[in-house]
PDB file of C-alpha atoms in Angstrom:
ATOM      1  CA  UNK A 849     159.201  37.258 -63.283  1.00  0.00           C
ATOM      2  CA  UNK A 850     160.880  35.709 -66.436  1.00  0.00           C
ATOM      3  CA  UNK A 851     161.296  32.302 -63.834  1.00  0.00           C
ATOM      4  CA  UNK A 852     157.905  32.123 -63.087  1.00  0.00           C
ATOM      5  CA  UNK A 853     156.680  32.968 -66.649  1.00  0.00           C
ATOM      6  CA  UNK A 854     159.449  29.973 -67.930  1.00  0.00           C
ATOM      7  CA  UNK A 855     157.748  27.104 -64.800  1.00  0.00           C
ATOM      8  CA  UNK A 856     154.459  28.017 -65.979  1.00  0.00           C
ATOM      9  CA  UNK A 857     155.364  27.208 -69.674  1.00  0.00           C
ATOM     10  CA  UNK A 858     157.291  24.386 -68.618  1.00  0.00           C
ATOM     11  CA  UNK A 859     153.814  22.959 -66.677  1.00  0.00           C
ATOM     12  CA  UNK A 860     151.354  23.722 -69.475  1.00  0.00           C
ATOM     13  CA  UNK A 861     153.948  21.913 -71.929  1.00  0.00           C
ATOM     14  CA  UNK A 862     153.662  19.164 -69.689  1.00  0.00           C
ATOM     15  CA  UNK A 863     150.245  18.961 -68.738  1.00  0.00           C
ATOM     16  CA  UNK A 864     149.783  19.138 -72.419  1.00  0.00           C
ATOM     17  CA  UNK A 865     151.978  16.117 -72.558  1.00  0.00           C
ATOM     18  CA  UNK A 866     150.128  14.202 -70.428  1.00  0.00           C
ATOM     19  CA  UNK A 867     146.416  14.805 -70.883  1.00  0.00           C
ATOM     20  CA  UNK A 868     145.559  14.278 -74.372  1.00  0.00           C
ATOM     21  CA  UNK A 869     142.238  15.181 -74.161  1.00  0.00           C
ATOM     22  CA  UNK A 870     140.212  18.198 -76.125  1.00  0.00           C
ATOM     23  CA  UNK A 871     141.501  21.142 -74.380  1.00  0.00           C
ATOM     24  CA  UNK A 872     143.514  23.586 -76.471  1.00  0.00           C
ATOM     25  CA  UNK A 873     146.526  25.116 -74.697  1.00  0.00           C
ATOM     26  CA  UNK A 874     147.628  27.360 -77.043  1.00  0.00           C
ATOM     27  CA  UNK A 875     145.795  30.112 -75.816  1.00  0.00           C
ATOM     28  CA  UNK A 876     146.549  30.224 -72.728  1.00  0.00           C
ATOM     29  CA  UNK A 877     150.137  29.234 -74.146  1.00  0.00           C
ATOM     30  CA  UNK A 878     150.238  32.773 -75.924  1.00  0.00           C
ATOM     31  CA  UNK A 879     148.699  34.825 -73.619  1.00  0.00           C
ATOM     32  CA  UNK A 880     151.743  33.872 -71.386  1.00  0.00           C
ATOM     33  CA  UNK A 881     153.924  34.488 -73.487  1.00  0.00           C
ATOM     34  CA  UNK A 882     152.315  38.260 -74.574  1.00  0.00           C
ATOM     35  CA  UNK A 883     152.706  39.316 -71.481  1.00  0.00           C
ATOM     36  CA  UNK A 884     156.016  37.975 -70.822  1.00  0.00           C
ATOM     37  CA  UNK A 885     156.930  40.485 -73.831  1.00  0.00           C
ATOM     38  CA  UNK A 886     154.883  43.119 -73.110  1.00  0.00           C
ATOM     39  CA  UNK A 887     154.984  46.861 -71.581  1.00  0.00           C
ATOM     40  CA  UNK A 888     152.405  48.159 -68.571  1.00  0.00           C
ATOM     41  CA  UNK A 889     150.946  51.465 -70.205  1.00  0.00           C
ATOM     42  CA  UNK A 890     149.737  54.918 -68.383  1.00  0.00           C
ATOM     43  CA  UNK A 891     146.746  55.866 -69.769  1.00  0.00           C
ATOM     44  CA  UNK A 892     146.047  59.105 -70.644  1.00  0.00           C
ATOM     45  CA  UNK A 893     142.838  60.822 -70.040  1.00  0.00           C
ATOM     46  CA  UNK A 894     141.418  62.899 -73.467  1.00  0.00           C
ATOM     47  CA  UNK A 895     138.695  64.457 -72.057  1.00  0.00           C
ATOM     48  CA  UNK A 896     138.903  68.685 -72.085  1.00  0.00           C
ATOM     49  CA  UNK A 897     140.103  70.580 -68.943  1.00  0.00           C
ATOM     50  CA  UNK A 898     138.845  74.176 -67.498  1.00  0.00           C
ATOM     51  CA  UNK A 899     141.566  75.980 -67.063  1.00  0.00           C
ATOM     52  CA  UNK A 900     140.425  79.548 -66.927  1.00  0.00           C
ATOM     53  CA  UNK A 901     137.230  80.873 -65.833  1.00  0.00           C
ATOM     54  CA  UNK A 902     136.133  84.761 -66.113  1.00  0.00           C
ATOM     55  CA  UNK A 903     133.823  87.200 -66.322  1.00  0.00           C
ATOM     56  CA  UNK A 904     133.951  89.858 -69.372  1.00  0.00           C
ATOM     57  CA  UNK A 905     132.421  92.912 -69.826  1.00  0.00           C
ATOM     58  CA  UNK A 906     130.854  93.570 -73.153  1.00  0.00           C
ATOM     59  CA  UNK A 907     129.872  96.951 -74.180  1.00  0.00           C
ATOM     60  CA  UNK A 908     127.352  96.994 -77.409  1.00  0.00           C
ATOM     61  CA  UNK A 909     127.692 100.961 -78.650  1.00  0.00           C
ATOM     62  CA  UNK A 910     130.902 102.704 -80.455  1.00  0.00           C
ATOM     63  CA  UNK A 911     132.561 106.088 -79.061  1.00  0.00           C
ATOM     64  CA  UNK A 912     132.402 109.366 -80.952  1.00  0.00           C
ATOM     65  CA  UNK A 913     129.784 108.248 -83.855  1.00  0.00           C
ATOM     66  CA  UNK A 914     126.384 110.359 -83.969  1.00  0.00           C
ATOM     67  CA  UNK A 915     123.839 107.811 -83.503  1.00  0.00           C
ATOM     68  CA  UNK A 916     120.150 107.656 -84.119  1.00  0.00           C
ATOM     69  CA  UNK A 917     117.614 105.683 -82.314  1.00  0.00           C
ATOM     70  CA  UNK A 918     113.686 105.871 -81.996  1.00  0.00           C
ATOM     71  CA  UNK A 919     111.077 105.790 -78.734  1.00  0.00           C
ATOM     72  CA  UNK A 920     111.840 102.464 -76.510  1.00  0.00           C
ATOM     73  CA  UNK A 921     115.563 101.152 -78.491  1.00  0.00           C
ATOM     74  CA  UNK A 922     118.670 101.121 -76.767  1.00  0.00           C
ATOM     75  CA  UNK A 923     120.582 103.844 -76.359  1.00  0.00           C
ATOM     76  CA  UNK A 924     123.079 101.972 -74.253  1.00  0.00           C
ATOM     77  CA  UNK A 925     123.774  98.050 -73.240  1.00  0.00           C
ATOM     78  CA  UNK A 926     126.325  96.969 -71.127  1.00  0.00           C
ATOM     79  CA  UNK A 927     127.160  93.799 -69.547  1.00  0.00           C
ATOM     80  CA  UNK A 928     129.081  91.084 -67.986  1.00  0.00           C
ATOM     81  CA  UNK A 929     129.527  87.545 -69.368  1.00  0.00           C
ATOM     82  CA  UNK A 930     131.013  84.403 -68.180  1.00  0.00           C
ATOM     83  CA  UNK A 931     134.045  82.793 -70.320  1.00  0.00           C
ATOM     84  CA  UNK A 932     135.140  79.079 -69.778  1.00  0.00           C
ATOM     85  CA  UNK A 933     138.173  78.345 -71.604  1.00  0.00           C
ATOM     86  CA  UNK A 934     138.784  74.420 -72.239  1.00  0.00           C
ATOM     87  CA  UNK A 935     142.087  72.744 -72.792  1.00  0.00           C
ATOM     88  CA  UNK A 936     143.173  69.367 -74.503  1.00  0.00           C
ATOM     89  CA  UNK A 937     146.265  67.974 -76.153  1.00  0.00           C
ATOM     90  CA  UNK A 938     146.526  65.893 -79.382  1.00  0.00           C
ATOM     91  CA  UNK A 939     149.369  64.739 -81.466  1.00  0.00           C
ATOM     92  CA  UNK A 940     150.619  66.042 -84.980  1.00  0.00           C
ATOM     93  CA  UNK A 941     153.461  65.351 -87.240  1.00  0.00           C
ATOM     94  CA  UNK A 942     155.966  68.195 -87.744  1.00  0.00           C
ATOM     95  CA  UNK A 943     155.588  68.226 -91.489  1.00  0.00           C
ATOM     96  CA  UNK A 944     154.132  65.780 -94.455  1.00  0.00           C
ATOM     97  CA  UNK A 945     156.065  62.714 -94.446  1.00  0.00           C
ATOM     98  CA  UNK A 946     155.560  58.510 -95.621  1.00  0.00           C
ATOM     99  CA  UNK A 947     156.056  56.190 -92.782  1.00  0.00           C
ATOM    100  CA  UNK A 948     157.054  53.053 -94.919  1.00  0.00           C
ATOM    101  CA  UNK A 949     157.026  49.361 -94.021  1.00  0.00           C
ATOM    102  CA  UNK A 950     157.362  46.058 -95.670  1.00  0.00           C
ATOM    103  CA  UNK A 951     153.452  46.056 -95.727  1.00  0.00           C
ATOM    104  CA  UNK A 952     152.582  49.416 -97.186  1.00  0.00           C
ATOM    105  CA  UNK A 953     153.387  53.070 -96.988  1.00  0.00           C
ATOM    106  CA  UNK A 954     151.249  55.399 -94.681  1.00  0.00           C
ATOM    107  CA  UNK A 955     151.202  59.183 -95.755  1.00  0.00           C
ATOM    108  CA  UNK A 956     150.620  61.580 -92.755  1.00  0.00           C
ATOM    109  CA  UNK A 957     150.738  65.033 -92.977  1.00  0.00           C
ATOM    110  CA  UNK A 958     150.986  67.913 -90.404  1.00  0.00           C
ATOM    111  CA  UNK A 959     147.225  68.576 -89.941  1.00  0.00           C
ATOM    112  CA  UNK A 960     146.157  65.210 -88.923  1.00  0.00           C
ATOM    113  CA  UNK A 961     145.254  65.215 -85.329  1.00  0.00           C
ATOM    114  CA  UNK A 962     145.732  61.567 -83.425  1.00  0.00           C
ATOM    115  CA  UNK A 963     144.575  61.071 -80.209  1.00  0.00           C
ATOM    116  CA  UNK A 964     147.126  60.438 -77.383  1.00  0.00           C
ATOM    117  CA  UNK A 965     146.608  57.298 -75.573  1.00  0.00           C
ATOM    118  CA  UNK A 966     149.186  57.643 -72.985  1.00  0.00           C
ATOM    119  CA  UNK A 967     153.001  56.316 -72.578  1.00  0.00           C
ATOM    120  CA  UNK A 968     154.869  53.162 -71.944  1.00  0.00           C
ATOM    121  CA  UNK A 969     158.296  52.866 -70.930  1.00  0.00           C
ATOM    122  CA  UNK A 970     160.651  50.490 -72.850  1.00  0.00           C
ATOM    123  CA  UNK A 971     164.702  49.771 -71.872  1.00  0.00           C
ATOM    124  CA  UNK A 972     164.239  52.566 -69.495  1.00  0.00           C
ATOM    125  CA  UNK A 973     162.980  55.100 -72.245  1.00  0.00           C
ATOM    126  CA  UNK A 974     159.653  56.833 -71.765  1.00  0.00           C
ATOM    127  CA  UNK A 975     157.357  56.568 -75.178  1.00  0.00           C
ATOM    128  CA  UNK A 976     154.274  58.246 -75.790  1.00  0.00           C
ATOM    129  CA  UNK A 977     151.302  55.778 -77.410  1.00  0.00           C
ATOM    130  CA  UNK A 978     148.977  57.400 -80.172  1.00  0.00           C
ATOM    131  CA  UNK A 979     146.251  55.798 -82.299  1.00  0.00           C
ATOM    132  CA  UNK A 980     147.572  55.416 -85.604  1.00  0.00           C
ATOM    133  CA  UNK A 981     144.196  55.603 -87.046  1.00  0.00           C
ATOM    134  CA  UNK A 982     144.808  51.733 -88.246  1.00  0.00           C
ATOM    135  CA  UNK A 983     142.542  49.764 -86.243  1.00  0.00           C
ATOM    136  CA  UNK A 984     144.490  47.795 -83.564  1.00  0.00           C
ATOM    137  CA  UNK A 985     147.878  49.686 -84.468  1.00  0.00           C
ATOM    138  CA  UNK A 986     150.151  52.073 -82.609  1.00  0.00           C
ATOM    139  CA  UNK A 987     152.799  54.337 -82.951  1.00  0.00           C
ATOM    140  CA  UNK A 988     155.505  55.370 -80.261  1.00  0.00           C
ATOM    141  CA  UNK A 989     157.601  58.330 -80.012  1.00  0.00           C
ATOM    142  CA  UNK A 990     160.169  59.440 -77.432  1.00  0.00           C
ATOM    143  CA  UNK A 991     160.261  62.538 -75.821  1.00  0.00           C
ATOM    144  CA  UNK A 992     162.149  64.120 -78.983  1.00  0.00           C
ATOM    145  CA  UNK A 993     159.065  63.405 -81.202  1.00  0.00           C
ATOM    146  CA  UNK A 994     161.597  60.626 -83.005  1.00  0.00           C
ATOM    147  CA  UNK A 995     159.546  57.465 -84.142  1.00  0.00           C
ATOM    148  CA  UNK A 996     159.951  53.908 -82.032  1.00  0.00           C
ATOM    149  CA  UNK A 997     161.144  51.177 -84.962  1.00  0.00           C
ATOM    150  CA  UNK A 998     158.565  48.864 -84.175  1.00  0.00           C
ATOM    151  CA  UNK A 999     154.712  48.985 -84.754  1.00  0.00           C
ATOM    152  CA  UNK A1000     152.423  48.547 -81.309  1.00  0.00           C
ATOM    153  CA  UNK A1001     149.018  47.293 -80.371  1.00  0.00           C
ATOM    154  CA  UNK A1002     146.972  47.315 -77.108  1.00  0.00           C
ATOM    155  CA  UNK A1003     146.035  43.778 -75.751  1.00  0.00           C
ATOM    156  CA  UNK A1004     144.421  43.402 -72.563  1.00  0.00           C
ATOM    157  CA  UNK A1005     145.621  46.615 -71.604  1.00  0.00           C
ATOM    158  CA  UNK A1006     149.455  46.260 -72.291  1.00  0.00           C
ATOM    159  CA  UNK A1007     151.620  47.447 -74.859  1.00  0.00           C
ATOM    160  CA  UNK A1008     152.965  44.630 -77.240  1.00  0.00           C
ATOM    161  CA  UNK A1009     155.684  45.688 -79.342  1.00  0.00           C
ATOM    162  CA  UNK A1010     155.147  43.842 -83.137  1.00  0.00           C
ATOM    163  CA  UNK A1011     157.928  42.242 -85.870  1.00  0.00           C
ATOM    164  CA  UNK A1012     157.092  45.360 -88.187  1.00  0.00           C
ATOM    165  CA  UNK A1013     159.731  48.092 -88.321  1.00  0.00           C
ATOM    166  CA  UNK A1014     158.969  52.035 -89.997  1.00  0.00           C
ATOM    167  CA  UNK A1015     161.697  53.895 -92.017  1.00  0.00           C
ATOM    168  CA  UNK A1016     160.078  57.226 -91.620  1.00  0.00           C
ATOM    169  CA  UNK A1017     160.621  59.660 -94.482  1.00  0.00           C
ATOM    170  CA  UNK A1018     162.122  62.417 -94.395  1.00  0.00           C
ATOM    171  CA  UNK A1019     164.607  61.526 -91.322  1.00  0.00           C
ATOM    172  CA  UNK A1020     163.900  64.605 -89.800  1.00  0.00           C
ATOM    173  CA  UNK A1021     159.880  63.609 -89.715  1.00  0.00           C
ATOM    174  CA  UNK A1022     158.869  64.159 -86.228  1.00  0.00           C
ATOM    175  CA  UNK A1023     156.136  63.996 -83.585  1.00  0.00           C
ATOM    176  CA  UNK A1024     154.765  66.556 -81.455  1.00  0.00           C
ATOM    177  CA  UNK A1025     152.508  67.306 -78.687  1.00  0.00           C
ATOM    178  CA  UNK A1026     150.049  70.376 -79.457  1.00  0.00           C
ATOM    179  CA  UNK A1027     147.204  72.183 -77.113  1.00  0.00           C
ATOM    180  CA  UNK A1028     144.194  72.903 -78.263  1.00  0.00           C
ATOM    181  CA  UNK A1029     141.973  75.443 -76.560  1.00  0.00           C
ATOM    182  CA  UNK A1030     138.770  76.589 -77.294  1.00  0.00           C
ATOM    183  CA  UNK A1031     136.150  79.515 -74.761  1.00  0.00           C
ATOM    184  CA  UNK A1032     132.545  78.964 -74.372  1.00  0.00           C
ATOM    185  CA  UNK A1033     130.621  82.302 -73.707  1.00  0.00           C
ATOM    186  CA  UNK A1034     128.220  82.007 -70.833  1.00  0.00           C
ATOM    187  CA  UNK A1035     124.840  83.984 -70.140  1.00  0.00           C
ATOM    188  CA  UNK A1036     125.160  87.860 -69.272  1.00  0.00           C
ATOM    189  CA  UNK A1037     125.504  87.671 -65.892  1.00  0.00           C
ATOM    190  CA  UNK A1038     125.229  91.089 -64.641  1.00  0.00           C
ATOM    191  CA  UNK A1039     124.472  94.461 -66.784  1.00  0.00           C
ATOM    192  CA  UNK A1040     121.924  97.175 -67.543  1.00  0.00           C
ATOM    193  CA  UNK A1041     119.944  98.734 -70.795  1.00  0.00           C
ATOM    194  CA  UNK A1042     118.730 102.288 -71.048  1.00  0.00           C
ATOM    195  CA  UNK A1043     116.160 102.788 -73.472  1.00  0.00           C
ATOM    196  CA  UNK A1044     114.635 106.259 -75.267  1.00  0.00           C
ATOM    197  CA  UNK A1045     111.534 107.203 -73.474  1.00  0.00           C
ATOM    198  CA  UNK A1046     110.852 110.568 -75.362  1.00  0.00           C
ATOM    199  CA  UNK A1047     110.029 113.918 -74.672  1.00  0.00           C
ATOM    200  CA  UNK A1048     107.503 114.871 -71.313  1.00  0.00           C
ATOM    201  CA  UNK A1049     107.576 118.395 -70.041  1.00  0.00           C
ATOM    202  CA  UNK A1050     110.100 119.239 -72.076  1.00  0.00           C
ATOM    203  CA  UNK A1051     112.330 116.970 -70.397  1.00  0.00           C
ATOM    204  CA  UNK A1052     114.314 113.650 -72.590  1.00  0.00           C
ATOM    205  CA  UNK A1053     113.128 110.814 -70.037  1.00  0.00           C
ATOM    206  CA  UNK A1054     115.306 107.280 -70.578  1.00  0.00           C
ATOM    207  CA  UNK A1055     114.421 103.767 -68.800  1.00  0.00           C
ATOM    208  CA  UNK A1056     116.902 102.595 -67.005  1.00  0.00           C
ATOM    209  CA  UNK A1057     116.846  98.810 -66.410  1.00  0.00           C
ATOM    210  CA  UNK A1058     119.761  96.564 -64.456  1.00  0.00           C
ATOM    211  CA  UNK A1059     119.723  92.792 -64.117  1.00  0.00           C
ATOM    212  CA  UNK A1060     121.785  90.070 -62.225  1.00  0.00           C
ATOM    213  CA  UNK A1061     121.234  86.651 -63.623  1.00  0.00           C
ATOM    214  CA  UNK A1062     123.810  85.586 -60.655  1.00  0.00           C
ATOM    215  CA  UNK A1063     120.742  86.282 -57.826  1.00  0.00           C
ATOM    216  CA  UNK A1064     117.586  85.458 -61.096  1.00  0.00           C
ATOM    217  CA  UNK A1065     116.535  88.993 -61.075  1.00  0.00           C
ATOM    218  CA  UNK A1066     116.086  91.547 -63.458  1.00  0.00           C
ATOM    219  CA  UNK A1067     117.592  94.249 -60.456  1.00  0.00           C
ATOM    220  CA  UNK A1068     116.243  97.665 -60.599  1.00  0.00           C
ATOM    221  CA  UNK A1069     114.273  99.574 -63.004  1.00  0.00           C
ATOM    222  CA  UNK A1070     113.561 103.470 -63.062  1.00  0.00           C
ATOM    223  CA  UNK A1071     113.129 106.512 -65.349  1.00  0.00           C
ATOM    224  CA  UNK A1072     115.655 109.165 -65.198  1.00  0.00           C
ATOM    225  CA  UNK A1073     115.345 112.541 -67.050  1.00  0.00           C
ATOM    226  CA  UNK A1074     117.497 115.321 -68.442  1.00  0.00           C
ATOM    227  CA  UNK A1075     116.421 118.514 -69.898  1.00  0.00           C
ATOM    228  CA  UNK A1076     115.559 118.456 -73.492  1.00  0.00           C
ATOM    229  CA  UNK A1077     118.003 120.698 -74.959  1.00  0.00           C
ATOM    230  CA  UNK A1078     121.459 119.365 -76.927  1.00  0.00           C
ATOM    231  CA  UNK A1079     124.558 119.503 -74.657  1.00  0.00           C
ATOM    232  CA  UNK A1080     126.401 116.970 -72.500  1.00  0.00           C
ATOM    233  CA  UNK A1081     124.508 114.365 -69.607  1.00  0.00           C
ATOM    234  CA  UNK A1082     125.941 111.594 -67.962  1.00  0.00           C
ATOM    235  CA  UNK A1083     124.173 107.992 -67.407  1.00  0.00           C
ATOM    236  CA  UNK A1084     125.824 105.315 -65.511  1.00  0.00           C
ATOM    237  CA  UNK A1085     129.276 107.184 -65.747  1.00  0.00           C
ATOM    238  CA  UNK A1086     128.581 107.236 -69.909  1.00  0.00           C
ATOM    239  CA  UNK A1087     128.888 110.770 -71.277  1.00  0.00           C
ATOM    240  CA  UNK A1088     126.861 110.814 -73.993  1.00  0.00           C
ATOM    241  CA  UNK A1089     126.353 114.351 -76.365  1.00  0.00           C
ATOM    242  CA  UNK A1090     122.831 115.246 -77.166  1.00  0.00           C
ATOM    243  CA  UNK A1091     122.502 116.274 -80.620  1.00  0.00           C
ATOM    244  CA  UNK A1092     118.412 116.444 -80.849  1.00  0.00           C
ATOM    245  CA  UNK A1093     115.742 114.750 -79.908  1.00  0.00           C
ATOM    246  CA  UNK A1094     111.750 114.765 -79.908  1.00  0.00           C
ATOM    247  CA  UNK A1095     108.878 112.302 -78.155  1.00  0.00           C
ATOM    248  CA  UNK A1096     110.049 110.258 -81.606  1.00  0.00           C
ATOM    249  CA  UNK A1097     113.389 109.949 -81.615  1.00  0.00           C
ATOM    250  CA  UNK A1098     117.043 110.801 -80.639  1.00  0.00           C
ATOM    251  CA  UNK A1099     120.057 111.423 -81.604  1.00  0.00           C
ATOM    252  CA  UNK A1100     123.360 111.295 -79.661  1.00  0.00           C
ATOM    253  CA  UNK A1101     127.162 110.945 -79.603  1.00  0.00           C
ATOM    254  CA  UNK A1102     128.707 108.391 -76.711  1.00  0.00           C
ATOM    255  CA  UNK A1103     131.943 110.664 -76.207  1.00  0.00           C
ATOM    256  CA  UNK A1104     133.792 108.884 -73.136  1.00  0.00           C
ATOM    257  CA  UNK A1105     133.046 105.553 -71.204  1.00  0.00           C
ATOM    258  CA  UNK A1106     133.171 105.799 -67.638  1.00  0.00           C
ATOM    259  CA  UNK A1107     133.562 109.485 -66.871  1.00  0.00           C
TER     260      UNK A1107
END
């Protein structure tokens, strides 16, 4: 490679020699040269990743608390929702720190998130690329979070390696390579509601509805009755405690899930 980059330099210096016309080799000259010098890079790909998908149930009443509701609220609500949990990784410094130069210092602290671009390798050493949040710049770290000497930037997709150097302060200042996840909470996808329906021939009457959003139907509804007088009744494998009730209202204890 370093032969064929050194007879194309040799040609455009003499091409440049012998046509003295209006074109400008320098350029082209430079671009040679840039990648002579520079590093291929694997980019990395930011976007979030699923990693975990499931389905939670989600129960909306409180055990062994006398409750009181009136003619067509819940009584009980139970369902099943959908969690997506998302995944990404971003870079942060180990502590607050100055990354000085013979331009200026940079402060950078540990909550700064800076996006990972992806790695290069250099005498045989992987480095990982991340913005430095100065347009056009980039830092490198190897796989100990310790900082690369030299400033980078990106041109036409390769890593070029510039004349600045960084004395990080404190030595020990490191970088490091941090997940960030984050769950979304779907629609209820499967469930039921039972509602008061008051008090007919002396008997407590509740509505019972289900619903499946995974087939887009609201499933099955039906009364169910109990007679009116305090003690225990099951609904849905719920043991609730009847305290009192009338065609108004009623009041209740939820003393054991799934009995």
């Amino acid at each position: 490679m370093k032969k064929i980059v050194v007879c194309l330099l040799a040609c455009f210096g003499l091409n440049a020699c012998i046509y003295a016309g209006d074109v400008d080799l320098l350029p082209v000259r430079s671009k040679i040269f840039n990648l002579y010098k520079s590093h291929g890079i694997e980019y990395y790909d930011n976007k979030e990743v699923m990693i975990d998908n499931r389905l939670l149930r989600e129960n909306h009443y409180d055990l062994n608390k006398a409750i009181t509701v009136k003619k067509g609220e819940d009584i009980l609500q139970d369902s099943t929702v959908e969690q997506k949990t998302y995944q990404r990784f971003v870079g942060k410094f180990n502590k607050k720190g100055v990354l000085n130069s013979k331009v200026y210092p940079m402060n950078v602290d540990s909550e700064t998130e800076y996006t990972i671009l992806g790695w290069a390798t250099i005498d045989g050493e992987k480095y990982t690329l991340i913005n430095s949040n100065v347009e056009g710049q980039v830092f490198l770290f190897d796989e100990q979070g310790k900082m690369y000497e030299n400033i980078g930037m990106i041109e036409d997709e390769r890593l070029i390696l510039l004349d600045g150097v960084l004395f990080p302060y404190p030595s020990d200042l490191r970088f490091k390579i941090v997940s960030k996840m984050r769950d979304n909470l779907g629609t209820e996808k499967v469930g039921y509601q039972v509602k008061y329906g008051g008090i007919k021939f002396d008997r407590i009457f509740f509505d019972y509805l289900t619903f499946d959003s995974n087939n887009d139907t609201m499933g099955e509804f039906k009364q169910i009755n109990f007679p009116n007088k305090p003690g225990l009744i099951v609904i849905n494998g719920i043991g609730l405690r009847v305290l009192k009730a009338d065609d108004n209202s009623i009041t209740y204890m939820i003393l054991e899930d799934n009995i």
